PDB file of C-alpha atoms in Angstrom:
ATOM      1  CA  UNK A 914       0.000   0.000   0.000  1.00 46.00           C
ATOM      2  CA  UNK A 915       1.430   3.261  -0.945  1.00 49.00           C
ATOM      3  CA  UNK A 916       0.352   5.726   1.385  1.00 52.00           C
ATOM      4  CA  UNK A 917       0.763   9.295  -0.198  1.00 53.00           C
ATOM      5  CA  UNK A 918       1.591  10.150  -4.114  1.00 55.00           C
ATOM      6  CA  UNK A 919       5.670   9.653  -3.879  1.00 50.00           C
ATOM      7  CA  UNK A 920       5.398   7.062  -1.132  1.00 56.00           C
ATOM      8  CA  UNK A 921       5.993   7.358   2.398  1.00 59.00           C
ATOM      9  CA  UNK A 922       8.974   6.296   4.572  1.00 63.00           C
ATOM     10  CA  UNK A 923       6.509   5.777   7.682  1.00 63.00           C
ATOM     11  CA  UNK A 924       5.865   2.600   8.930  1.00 68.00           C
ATOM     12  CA  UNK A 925       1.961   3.013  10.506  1.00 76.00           C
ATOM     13  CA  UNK A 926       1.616  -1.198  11.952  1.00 80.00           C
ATOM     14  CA  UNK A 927       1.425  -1.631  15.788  1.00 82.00           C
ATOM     15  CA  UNK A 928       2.132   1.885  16.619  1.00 86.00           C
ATOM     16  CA  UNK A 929       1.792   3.144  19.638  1.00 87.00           C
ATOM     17  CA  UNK A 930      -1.024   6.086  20.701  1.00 87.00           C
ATOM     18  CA  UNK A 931       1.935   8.707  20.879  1.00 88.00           C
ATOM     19  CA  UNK A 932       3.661   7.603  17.398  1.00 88.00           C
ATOM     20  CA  UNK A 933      -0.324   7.805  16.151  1.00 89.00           C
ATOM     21  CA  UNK A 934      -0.656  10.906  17.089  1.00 91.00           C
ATOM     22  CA  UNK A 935       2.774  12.105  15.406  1.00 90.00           C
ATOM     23  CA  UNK A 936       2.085  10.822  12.273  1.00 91.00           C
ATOM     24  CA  UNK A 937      -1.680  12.281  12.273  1.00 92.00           C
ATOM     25  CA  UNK A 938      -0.038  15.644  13.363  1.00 94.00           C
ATOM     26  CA  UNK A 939       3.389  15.668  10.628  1.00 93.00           C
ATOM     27  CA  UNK A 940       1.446  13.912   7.638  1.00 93.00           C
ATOM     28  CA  UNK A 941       0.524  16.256   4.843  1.00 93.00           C
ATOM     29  CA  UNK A 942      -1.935  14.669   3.233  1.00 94.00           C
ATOM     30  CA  UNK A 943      -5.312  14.704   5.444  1.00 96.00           C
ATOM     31  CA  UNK A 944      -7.152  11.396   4.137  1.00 95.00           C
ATOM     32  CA  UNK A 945      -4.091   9.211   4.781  1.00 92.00           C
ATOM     33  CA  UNK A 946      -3.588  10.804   8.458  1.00 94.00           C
ATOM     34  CA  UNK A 947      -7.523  10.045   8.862  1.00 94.00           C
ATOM     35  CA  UNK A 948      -7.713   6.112   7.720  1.00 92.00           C
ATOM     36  CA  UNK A 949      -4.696   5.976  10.252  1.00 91.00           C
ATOM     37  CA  UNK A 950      -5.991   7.166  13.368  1.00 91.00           C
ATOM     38  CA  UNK A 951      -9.431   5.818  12.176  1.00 90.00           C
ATOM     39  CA  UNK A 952      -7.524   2.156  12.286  1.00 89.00           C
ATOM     40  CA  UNK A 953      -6.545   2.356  15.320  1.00 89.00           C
ATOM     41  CA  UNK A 954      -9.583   4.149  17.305  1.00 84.00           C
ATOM     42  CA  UNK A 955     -10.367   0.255  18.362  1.00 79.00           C
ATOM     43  CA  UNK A 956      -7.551   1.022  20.837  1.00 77.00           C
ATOM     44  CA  UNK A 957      -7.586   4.277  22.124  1.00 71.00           C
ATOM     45  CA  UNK A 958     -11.815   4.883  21.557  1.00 64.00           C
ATOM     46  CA  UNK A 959     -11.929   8.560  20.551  1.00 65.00           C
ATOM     47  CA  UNK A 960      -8.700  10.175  22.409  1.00 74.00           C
ATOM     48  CA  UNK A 961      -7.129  10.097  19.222  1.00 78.00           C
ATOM     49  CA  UNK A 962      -9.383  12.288  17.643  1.00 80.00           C
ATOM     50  CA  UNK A 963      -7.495  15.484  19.961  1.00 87.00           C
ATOM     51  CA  UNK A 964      -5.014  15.147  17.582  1.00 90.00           C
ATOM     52  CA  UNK A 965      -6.905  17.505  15.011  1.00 93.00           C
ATOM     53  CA  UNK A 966      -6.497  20.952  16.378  1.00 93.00           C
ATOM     54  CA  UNK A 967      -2.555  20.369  16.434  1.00 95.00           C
ATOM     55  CA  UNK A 968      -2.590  18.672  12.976  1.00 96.00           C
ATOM     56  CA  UNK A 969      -4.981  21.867  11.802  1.00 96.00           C
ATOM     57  CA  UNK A 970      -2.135  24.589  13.607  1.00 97.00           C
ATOM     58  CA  UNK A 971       0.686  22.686  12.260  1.00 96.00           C
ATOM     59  CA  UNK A 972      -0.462  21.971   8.441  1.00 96.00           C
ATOM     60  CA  UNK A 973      -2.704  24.811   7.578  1.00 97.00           C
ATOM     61  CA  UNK A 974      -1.268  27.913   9.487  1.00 97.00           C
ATOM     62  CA  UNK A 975       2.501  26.491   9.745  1.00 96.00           C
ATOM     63  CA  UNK A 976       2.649  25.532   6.284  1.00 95.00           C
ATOM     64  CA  UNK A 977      -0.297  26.419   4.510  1.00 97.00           C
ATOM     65  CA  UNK A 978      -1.653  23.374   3.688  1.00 96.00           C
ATOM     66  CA  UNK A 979      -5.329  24.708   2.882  1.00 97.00           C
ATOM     67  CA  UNK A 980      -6.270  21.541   0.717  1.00 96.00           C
ATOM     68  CA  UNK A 981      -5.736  19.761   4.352  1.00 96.00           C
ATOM     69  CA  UNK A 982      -8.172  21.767   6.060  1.00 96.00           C
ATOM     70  CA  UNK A 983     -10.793  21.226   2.635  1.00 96.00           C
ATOM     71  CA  UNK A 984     -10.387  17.645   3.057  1.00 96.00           C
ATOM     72  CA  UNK A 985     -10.087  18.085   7.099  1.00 95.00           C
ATOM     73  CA  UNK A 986     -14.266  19.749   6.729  1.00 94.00           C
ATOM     74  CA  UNK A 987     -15.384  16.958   4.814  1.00 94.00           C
ATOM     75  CA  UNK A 988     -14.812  14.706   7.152  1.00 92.00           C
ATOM     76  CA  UNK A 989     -14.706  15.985  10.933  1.00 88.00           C
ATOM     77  CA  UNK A 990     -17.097  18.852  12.227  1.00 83.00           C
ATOM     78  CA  UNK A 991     -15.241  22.040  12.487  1.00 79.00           C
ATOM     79  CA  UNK A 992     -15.404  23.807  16.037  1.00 74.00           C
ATOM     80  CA  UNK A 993     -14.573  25.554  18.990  1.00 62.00           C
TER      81      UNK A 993
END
């Protein structure tokens, strides 16, 4: 499985909740980061999910990423 358009040097089996939330928080490309922590919700129930707001600071205001945040509001509510 090739996880972004050039490939991706990340290995995303048996991670644990912190190296989850790193890769949902560095990964540039928002559907990939989603099926990710969306895999492994069955282990962590929801807390993953506070991963967003960093993800959202770090890819769209750090760096811009405003096709993130597009893909980001079709998929998770957007609030305070």
């Amino acid at each position: 499985v090739q996880l972004g358009p050039a490939g991706d040097p990340f290995v995303v089996i048996n991670l644990e909740t912190v190296e989850v939330e790193v890769f949902a928080e560095y990964h540039q490309d928002f559907i990939v980061a989603f099926q990710v922590v969306s895999a492994y919700r069955h282990t962590n129930d929801h807390g993953l999910f506070r991963v967003w707001p960093r993800a959202l600071y770090r890819q769209v205001v750090l760096h811009g990423n405003y096709a993130y945040l597009r893909f980001f509001m079709q998929h998770l509510p957007l609030g305070k």
